Coordinates of C-alpha atoms in Angstrom, one line a residue:
X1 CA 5.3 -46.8 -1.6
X2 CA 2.0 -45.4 -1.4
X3 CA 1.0 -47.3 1.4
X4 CA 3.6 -45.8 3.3
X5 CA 3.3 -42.0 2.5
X6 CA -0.4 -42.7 3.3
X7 CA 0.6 -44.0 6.6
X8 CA 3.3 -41.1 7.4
X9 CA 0.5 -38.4 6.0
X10 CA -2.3 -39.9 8.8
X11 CA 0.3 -39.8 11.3
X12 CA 1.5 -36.0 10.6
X13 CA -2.3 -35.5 10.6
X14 CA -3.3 -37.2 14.1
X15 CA -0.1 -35.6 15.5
X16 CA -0.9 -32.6 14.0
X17 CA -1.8 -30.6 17.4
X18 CA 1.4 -31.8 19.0
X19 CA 3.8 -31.0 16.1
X20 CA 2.8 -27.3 16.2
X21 CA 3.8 -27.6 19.7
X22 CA 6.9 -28.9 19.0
X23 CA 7.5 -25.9 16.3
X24 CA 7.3 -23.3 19.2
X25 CA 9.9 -25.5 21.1
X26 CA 12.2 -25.5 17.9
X27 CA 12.0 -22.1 16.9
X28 CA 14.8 -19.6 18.2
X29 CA 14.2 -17.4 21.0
X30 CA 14.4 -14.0 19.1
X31 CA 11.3 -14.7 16.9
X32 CA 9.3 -15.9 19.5
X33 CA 10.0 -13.5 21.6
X34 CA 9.2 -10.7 18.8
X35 CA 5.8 -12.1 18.5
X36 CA 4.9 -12.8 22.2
X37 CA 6.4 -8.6 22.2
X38 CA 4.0 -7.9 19.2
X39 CA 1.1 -9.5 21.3
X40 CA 0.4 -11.9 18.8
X41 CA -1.8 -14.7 20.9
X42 CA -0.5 -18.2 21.6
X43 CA -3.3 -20.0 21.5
X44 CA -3.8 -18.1 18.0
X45 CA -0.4 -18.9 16.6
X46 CA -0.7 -23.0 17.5
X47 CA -4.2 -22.8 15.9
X48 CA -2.6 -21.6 12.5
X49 CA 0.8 -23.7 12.8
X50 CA -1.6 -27.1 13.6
X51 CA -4.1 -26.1 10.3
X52 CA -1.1 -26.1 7.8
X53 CA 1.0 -29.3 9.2
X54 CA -2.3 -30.7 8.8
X55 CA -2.2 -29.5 5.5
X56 CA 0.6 -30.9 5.1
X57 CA 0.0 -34.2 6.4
X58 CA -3.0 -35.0 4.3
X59 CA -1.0 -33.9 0.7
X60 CA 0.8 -37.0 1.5
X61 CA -2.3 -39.1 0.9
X62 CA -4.4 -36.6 -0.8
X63 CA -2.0 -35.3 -3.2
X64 CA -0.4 -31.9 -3.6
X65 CA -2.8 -30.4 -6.0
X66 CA -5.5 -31.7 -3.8
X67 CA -4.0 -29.5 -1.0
X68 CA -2.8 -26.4 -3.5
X69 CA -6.3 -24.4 -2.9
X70 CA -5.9 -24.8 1.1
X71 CA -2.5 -24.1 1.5
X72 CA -3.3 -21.0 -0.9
X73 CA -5.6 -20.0 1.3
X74 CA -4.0 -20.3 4.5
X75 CA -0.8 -18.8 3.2
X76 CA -3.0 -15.7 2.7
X77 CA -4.7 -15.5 6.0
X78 CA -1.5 -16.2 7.8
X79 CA 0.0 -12.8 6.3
X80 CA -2.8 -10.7 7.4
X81 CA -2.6 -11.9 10.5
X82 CA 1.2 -11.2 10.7
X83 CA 0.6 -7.9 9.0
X84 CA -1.9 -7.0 12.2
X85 CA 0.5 -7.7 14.9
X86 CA 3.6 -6.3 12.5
X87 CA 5.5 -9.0 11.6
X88 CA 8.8 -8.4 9.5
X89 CA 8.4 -10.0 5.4
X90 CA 11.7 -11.5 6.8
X91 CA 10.5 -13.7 9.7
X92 CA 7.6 -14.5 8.5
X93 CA 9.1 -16.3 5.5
X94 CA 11.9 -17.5 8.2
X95 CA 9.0 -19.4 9.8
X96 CA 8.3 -21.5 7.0
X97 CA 11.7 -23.5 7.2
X98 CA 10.3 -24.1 10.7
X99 CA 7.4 -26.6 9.5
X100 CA 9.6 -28.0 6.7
X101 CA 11.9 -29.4 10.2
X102 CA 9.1 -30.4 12.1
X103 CA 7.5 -32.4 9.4
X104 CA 11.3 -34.0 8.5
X105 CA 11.8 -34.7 11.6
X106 CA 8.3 -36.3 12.0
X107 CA 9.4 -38.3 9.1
X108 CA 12.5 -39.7 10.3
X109 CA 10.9 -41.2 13.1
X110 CA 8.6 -42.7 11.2
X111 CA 11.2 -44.4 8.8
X112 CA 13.3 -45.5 11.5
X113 CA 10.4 -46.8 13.5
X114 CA 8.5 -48.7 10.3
X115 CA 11.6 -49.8 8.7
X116 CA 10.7 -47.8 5.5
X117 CA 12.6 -47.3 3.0
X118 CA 15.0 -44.7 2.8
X119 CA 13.3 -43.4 -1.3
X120 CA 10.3 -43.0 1.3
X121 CA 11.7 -39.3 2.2
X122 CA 12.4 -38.6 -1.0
X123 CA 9.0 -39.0 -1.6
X124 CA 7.5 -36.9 1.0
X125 CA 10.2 -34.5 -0.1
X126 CA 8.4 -33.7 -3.4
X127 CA 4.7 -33.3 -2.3
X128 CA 6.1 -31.4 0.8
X129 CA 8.6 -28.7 -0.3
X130 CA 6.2 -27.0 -3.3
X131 CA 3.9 -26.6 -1.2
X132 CA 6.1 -25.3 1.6
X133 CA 7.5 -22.9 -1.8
X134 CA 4.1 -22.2 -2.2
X135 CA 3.2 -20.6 1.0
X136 CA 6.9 -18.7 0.7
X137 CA 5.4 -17.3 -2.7
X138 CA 1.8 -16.4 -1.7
X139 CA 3.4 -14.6 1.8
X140 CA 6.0 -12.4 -0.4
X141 CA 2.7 -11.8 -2.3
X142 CA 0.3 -10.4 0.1
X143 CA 3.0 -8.6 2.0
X144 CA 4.0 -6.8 -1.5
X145 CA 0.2 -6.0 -1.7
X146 CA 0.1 -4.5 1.6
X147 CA 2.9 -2.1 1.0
X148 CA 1.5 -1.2 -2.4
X149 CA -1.1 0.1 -0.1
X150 CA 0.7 2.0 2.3
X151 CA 2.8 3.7 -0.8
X152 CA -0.8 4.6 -2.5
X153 CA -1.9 6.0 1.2
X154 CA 1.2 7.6 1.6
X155 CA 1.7 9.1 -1.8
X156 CA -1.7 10.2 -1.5
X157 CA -1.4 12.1 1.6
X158 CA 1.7 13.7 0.4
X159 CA -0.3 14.8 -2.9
X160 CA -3.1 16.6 -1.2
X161 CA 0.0 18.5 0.8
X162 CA 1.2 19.7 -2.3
X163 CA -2.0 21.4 -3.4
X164 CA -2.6 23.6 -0.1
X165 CA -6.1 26.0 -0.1
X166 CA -5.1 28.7 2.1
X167 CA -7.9 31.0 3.0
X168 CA -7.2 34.7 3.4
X169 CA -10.5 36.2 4.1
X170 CA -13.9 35.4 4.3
X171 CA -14.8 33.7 1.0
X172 CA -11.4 34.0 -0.7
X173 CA -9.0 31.3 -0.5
X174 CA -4.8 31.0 -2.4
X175 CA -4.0 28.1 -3.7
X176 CA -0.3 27.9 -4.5
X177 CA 1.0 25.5 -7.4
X178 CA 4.5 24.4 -7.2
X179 CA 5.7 21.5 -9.8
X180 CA 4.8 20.3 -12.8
X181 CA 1.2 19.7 -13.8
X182 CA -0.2 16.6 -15.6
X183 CA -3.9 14.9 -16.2
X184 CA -3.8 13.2 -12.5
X185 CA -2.3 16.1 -10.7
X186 CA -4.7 18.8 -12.3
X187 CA -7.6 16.4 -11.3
X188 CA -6.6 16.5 -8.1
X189 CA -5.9 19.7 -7.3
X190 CA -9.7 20.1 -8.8
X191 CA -11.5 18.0 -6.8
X192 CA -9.5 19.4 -3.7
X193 CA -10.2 22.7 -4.6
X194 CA -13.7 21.8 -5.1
X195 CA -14.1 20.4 -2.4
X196 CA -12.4 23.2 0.0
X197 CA -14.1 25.4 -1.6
X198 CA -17.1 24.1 -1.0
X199 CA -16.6 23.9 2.6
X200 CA -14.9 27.4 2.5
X201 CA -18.2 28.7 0.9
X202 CA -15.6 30.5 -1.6
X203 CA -16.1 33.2 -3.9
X204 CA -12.6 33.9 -5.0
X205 CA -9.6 31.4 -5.8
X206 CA -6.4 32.6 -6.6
X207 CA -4.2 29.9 -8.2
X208 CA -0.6 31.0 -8.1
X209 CA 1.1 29.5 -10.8
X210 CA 4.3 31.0 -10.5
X211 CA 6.0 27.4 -9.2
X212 CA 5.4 25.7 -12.2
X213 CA 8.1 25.2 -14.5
X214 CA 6.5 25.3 -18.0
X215 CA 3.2 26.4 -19.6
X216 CA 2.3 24.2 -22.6
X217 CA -0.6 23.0 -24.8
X218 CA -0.9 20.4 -22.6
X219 CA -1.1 21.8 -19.1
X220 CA -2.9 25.3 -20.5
X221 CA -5.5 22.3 -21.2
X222 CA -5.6 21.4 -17.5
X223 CA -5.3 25.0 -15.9
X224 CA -8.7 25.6 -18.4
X225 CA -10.0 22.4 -17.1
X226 CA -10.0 23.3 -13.6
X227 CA -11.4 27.2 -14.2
X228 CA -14.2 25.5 -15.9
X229 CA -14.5 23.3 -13.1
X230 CA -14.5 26.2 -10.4
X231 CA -17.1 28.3 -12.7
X232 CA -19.4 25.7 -12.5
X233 CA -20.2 25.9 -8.7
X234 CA -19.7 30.0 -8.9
X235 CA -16.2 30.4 -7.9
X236 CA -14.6 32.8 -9.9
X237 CA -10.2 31.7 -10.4
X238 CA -7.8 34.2 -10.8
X239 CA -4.4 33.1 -12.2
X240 CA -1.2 34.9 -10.9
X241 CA 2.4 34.4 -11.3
X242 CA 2.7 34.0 -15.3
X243 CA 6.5 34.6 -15.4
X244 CA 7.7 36.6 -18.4
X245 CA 9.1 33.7 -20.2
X246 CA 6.2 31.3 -19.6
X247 CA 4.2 34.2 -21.1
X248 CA 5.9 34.5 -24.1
X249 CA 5.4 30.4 -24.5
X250 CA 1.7 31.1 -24.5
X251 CA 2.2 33.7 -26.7
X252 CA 4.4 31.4 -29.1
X253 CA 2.1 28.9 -28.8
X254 CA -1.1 30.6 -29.9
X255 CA -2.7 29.4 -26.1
X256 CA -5.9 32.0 -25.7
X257 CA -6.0 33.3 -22.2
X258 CA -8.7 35.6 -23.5
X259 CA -11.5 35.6 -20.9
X260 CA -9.3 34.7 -18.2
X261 CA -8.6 36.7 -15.3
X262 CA -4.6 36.9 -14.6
X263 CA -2.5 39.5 -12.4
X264 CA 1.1 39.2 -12.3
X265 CA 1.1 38.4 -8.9
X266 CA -0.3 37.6 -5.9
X267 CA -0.6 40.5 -4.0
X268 CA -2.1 42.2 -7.3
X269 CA -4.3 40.2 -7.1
X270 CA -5.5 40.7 -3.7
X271 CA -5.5 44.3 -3.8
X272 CA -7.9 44.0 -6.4
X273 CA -10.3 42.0 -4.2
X274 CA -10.0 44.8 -1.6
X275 CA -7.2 44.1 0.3
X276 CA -4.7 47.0 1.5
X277 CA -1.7 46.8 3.1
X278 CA -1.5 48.7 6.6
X279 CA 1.6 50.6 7.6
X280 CA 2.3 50.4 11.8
X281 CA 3.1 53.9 12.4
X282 CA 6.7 54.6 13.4
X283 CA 7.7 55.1 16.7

Protein backbone atom coordinates (compact mmCIF):
# COMPACT_ATOMS: atom_id res chain seq x y z
CA UNK A 1 0.00 0.00 0.00
CA UNK A 2 2.67 2.23 0.50
CA UNK A 3 4.31 1.51 -2.55
CA UNK A 4 1.40 2.62 -4.27
CA UNK A 5 0.51 6.06 -2.55
CA UNK A 6 4.28 6.69 -3.17
CA UNK A 7 3.76 6.03 -6.76
CA UNK A 8 0.30 8.10 -7.08
CA UNK A 9 2.12 11.02 -4.84
CA UNK A 10 5.32 11.21 -7.62
CA UNK A 11 2.88 11.17 -10.29
CA UNK A 12 0.57 14.15 -8.74
CA UNK A 13 4.04 15.76 -8.21
CA UNK A 14 5.61 15.38 -11.98
CA UNK A 15 2.09 16.29 -13.24
CA UNK A 16 1.85 18.90 -10.97
CA UNK A 17 2.20 21.88 -13.67
CA UNK A 18 -0.47 20.29 -15.88
CA UNK A 19 -3.00 19.50 -13.09
CA UNK A 20 -3.20 23.25 -12.22
CA UNK A 21 -4.04 23.57 -15.74
CA UNK A 22 -6.54 21.29 -15.67
CA UNK A 23 -8.15 23.20 -12.48
CA UNK A 24 -8.72 26.39 -14.62
CA UNK A 25 -10.42 24.14 -17.20
CA UNK A 26 -12.69 22.60 -14.37
CA UNK A 27 -13.53 25.58 -12.60
CA UNK A 28 -16.98 27.38 -13.52
CA UNK A 29 -17.01 30.25 -15.63
CA UNK A 30 -18.33 32.86 -12.97
CA UNK A 31 -15.18 32.61 -10.73
CA UNK A 32 -12.89 32.68 -13.34
CA UNK A 33 -14.22 35.25 -14.89
CA UNK A 34 -14.34 37.37 -11.34
CA UNK A 35 -10.67 36.96 -11.09
CA UNK A 36 -9.54 37.55 -14.76
CA UNK A 37 -12.27 40.99 -13.84
CA UNK A 38 -10.32 41.52 -10.52
CA UNK A 39 -6.94 41.47 -12.63
CA UNK A 40 -5.61 38.81 -10.73
CA UNK A 41 -2.62 37.42 -13.23
CA UNK A 42 -2.75 34.06 -14.93
CA UNK A 43 0.45 33.15 -14.93
CA UNK A 44 0.27 34.10 -11.08
CA UNK A 45 -2.72 32.03 -10.26
CA UNK A 46 -1.22 28.60 -12.09
CA UNK A 47 1.99 29.36 -10.10
CA UNK A 48 0.05 29.15 -6.66
CA UNK A 49 -2.50 26.27 -7.83
CA UNK A 50 0.84 24.04 -9.17
CA UNK A 51 2.84 24.89 -5.48
CA UNK A 52 -0.10 23.34 -3.40
CA UNK A 53 -1.07 20.16 -5.75
CA UNK A 54 2.49 19.68 -5.34
CA UNK A 55 1.97 19.91 -1.89
CA UNK A 56 -0.30 17.69 -2.12
CA UNK A 57 1.31 15.12 -4.09
CA UNK A 58 4.38 14.80 -1.93
CA UNK A 59 2.10 14.26 1.52
CA UNK A 60 1.32 11.10 -0.12
CA UNK A 61 4.93 9.92 0.23
CA UNK A 62 6.09 12.40 2.74
CA UNK A 63 3.36 12.27 5.08
CA UNK A 64 0.70 14.82 6.15
CA UNK A 65 2.51 16.25 9.05
CA UNK A 66 5.53 16.46 6.93
CA UNK A 67 3.47 18.75 4.53
CA UNK A 68 1.38 20.62 7.56
CA UNK A 69 4.10 23.61 7.83
CA UNK A 70 3.93 24.19 3.82
CA UNK A 71 0.48 23.91 3.25
CA UNK A 72 0.18 26.38 6.38
CA UNK A 73 2.15 28.56 4.82
CA UNK A 74 0.82 28.67 1.43
CA UNK A 75 -2.74 28.80 2.73
CA UNK A 76 -1.58 32.16 4.23
CA UNK A 77 0.02 33.63 1.24
CA UNK A 78 -2.75 32.52 -0.98
CA UNK A 79 -5.28 34.85 1.10
CA UNK A 80 -3.20 37.92 0.90
CA UNK A 81 -3.00 37.52 -2.43
CA UNK A 82 -6.82 37.07 -2.90
CA UNK A 83 -7.33 39.89 -0.38
CA UNK A 84 -5.11 42.23 -2.98
CA UNK A 85 -7.16 41.65 -6.00
CA UNK A 86 -10.55 41.44 -3.67
CA UNK A 87 -11.54 38.14 -3.67
CA UNK A 88 -14.96 37.18 -1.80
CA UNK A 89 -14.16 34.70 1.76
CA UNK A 90 -16.81 32.78 -0.26
CA UNK A 91 -14.89 31.81 -3.44
CA UNK A 92 -11.91 31.60 -2.20
CA UNK A 93 -12.84 28.79 0.14
CA UNK A 94 -15.13 27.49 -3.05
CA UNK A 95 -11.74 27.02 -4.75
CA UNK A 96 -10.51 24.59 -2.49
CA UNK A 97 -13.07 21.81 -3.54
CA UNK A 98 -11.46 22.60 -6.92
CA UNK A 99 -8.02 20.83 -6.04
CA UNK A 100 -9.71 18.14 -3.92
CA UNK A 101 -11.36 17.14 -7.83
CA UNK A 102 -8.33 17.54 -9.65
CA UNK A 103 -6.27 15.44 -7.35
CA UNK A 104 -9.42 12.65 -7.29
CA UNK A 105 -9.58 12.65 -10.50
CA UNK A 106 -5.76 12.24 -10.84
CA UNK A 107 -6.31 9.35 -8.66
CA UNK A 108 -8.79 7.49 -10.47
CA UNK A 109 -6.69 7.35 -13.40
CA UNK A 110 -4.14 6.07 -11.67
CA UNK A 111 -6.09 3.17 -10.02
CA UNK A 112 -7.73 2.18 -13.13
CA UNK A 113 -4.51 2.41 -15.03
CA UNK A 114 -2.17 0.33 -12.23
CA UNK A 115 -4.87 -1.96 -11.23
CA UNK A 116 -4.65 -0.70 -7.61
CA UNK A 117 -6.68 -1.49 -5.25
CA UNK A 118 -9.79 0.26 -4.71
CA UNK A 119 -8.65 0.83 -0.23
CA UNK A 120 -5.92 2.70 -2.37
CA UNK A 121 -8.30 6.00 -2.52
CA UNK A 122 -9.30 5.62 0.68
CA UNK A 123 -5.93 6.00 1.56
CA UNK A 124 -5.13 9.11 -0.27
CA UNK A 125 -8.44 10.28 1.06
CA UNK A 126 -7.04 10.63 4.59
CA UNK A 127 -3.59 12.38 4.05
CA UNK A 128 -5.43 14.54 1.31
CA UNK A 129 -8.71 15.94 2.75
CA UNK A 130 -7.06 17.41 6.37
CA UNK A 131 -4.95 19.07 4.67
CA UNK A 132 -7.34 20.38 2.07
CA UNK A 133 -9.48 21.25 5.75
CA UNK A 134 -6.44 22.78 6.67
CA UNK A 135 -6.05 25.35 3.99
CA UNK A 136 -10.14 25.95 4.42
CA UNK A 137 -9.21 26.83 8.14
CA UNK A 138 -6.04 28.92 7.76
CA UNK A 139 -8.08 31.06 4.72
CA UNK A 140 -11.28 31.69 7.05
CA UNK A 141 -8.35 32.78 9.36
CA UNK A 142 -6.42 35.39 7.65
CA UNK A 143 -9.54 36.75 6.03
CA UNK A 144 -11.09 37.20 9.67
CA UNK A 145 -7.73 38.98 10.44
CA UNK A 146 -8.07 41.18 7.67
CA UNK A 147 -11.44 42.48 8.47
CA UNK A 148 -10.48 42.88 12.12
CA UNK A 149 -8.35 45.33 10.51
CA UNK A 150 -10.62 47.19 8.50
CA UNK A 151 -13.25 47.38 11.69
CA UNK A 152 -10.12 48.81 13.92
CA UNK A 153 -9.39 51.34 10.79
CA UNK A 154 -12.83 52.06 10.41
CA UNK A 155 -13.80 52.40 13.99
CA UNK A 156 -10.99 54.49 14.37
CA UNK A 157 -11.68 56.94 11.75
CA UNK A 158 -15.25 57.19 13.03
CA UNK A 159 -13.69 57.92 16.65
CA UNK A 160 -11.58 60.86 15.74
CA UNK A 161 -15.02 62.22 13.92
CA UNK A 162 -16.64 62.23 17.08
CA UNK A 163 -14.15 64.36 18.88
CA UNK A 164 -14.17 67.39 16.33
CA UNK A 165 -11.62 70.72 17.22
CA UNK A 166 -13.33 73.45 15.69
CA UNK A 167 -11.39 76.60 15.67
CA UNK A 168 -13.14 79.95 16.04
CA UNK A 169 -10.45 82.50 16.07
CA UNK A 170 -6.91 82.72 16.07
CA UNK A 171 -5.67 80.60 18.98
CA UNK A 172 -9.07 79.45 20.28
CA UNK A 173 -10.45 76.34 19.18
CA UNK A 174 -14.38 74.34 20.55
CA UNK A 175 -14.32 71.11 21.02
CA UNK A 176 -17.81 69.59 21.32
CA UNK A 177 -18.36 66.28 23.50
CA UNK A 178 -21.32 64.22 22.66
CA UNK A 179 -21.64 60.61 24.39
CA UNK A 180 -20.44 58.92 27.06
CA UNK A 181 -16.85 59.15 28.23
CA UNK A 182 -14.65 56.30 29.41
CA UNK A 183 -10.60 55.66 29.89
CA UNK A 184 -10.15 54.97 25.95
CA UNK A 185 -12.44 57.72 24.68
CA UNK A 186 -10.98 60.43 27.19
CA UNK A 187 -7.48 59.36 25.94
CA UNK A 188 -8.38 60.02 22.78
CA UNK A 189 -9.96 62.95 22.66
CA UNK A 190 -6.58 64.00 24.63
CA UNK A 191 -4.18 63.12 22.33
CA UNK A 192 -6.41 64.65 19.51
CA UNK A 193 -6.80 67.62 21.19
CA UNK A 194 -3.24 67.74 21.90
CA UNK A 195 -2.29 67.23 18.90
CA UNK A 196 -4.70 69.95 17.15
CA UNK A 197 -3.87 72.03 19.40
CA UNK A 198 -0.56 71.91 18.82
CA UNK A 199 -0.86 72.53 15.25
CA UNK A 200 -3.58 75.20 15.97
CA UNK A 201 -0.93 76.91 18.20
CA UNK A 202 -3.94 77.18 20.72
CA UNK A 203 -4.36 79.19 23.71
CA UNK A 204 -7.96 78.52 24.57
CA UNK A 205 -10.02 75.17 24.38
CA UNK A 206 -13.45 75.15 25.13
CA UNK A 207 -14.81 71.57 25.82
CA UNK A 208 -18.54 71.55 25.59
CA UNK A 209 -19.80 69.00 27.70
CA UNK A 210 -23.23 69.56 27.41
CA UNK A 211 -23.71 66.09 25.20
CA UNK A 212 -22.68 63.87 27.70
CA UNK A 213 -25.20 62.07 29.52
CA UNK A 214 -23.83 61.72 33.03
CA UNK A 215 -21.05 63.25 35.18
CA UNK A 216 -19.56 60.69 37.66
CA UNK A 217 -16.51 59.91 39.81
CA UNK A 218 -15.31 58.11 37.12
CA UNK A 219 -15.52 60.43 34.04
CA UNK A 220 -14.94 63.81 36.43
CA UNK A 221 -11.53 61.65 36.67
CA UNK A 222 -11.10 61.77 32.90
CA UNK A 223 -12.43 65.40 32.23
CA UNK A 224 -9.42 66.29 35.05
CA UNK A 225 -7.14 64.08 33.21
CA UNK A 226 -7.33 65.81 30.03
CA UNK A 227 -7.30 69.66 31.69
CA UNK A 228 -4.07 68.50 33.25
CA UNK A 229 -3.08 67.28 30.03
CA UNK A 230 -3.85 70.60 28.11
CA UNK A 231 -2.10 72.69 31.12
CA UNK A 232 0.89 71.07 30.53
CA UNK A 233 1.67 72.49 26.94
CA UNK A 234 -0.05 76.06 28.09
CA UNK A 235 -3.54 75.62 26.87
CA UNK A 236 -5.81 76.86 29.19
CA UNK A 237 -9.65 74.47 29.02
CA UNK A 238 -12.76 75.90 29.70
CA UNK A 239 -15.67 73.56 30.45
CA UNK A 240 -19.26 74.62 29.32
CA UNK A 241 -22.53 73.03 29.20
CA UNK A 242 -22.77 71.54 32.99
CA UNK A 243 -26.60 70.99 32.77
CA UNK A 244 -28.42 71.64 36.05
CA UNK A 245 -28.90 68.08 36.95
CA UNK A 246 -25.37 66.93 36.06
CA UNK A 247 -24.42 69.78 38.50
CA UNK A 248 -26.24 68.76 41.29
CA UNK A 249 -24.47 65.05 40.71
CA UNK A 250 -21.14 66.79 41.27
CA UNK A 251 -22.43 68.41 43.93
CA UNK A 252 -23.88 65.00 45.46
CA UNK A 253 -20.94 63.52 44.79
CA UNK A 254 -18.48 65.70 46.60
CA UNK A 255 -16.48 66.08 42.81
CA UNK A 256 -14.27 69.49 43.37
CA UNK A 257 -14.41 71.62 40.38
CA UNK A 258 -12.59 74.20 42.44
CA UNK A 259 -9.86 75.72 40.18
CA UNK A 260 -11.69 74.89 37.18
CA UNK A 261 -12.90 77.32 34.71
CA UNK A 262 -16.70 76.52 33.71
CA UNK A 263 -19.49 78.81 31.95
CA UNK A 264 -22.74 77.56 31.44
CA UNK A 265 -22.50 77.71 27.99
CA UNK A 266 -20.84 78.17 25.04
CA UNK A 267 -21.41 81.42 23.98
CA UNK A 268 -20.53 82.56 27.69
CA UNK A 269 -17.82 81.39 27.22
CA UNK A 270 -16.80 83.08 24.15
CA UNK A 271 -17.84 86.41 25.14
CA UNK A 272 -15.54 86.13 27.84
CA UNK A 273 -12.62 85.57 25.50
CA UNK A 274 -13.76 88.76 23.62
CA UNK A 275 -16.15 87.74 21.35
CA UNK A 276 -19.34 90.01 20.63
CA UNK A 277 -22.11 89.40 18.71
CA UNK A 278 -22.80 92.01 15.78
CA UNK A 279 -26.28 93.11 14.99
CA UNK A 280 -26.82 93.73 10.76
CA UNK A 281 -28.61 96.96 11.00
CA UNK A 282 -32.29 96.76 9.74
CA UNK A 283 -33.24 97.81 6.64
Amino acid sequence: MKHELEYIGNKVVNMHQELAGNLEKIMDDDYTNSLVNAGMPKEDRTEFRAELIKYLGESLFKGSEAMLPAVEDWGRRVSDFTIRYNVKLSDALRAVSFYRRVIWDAVTRELESRRFAPITMLDVSKIVDPLLDKVSAVIGNVYEEHNDRLMKVAYSALEELSVPVVPVAPGIAAVPIVGEIDTHRAQLITEIVLKEGTNLELDFVILDISGVPMIDTMVSDQIFQILKALSLIGIKAIITGIRPEVAQTIGNLGLDYKGVTTRATLQQALAELGFKQVFSPEK
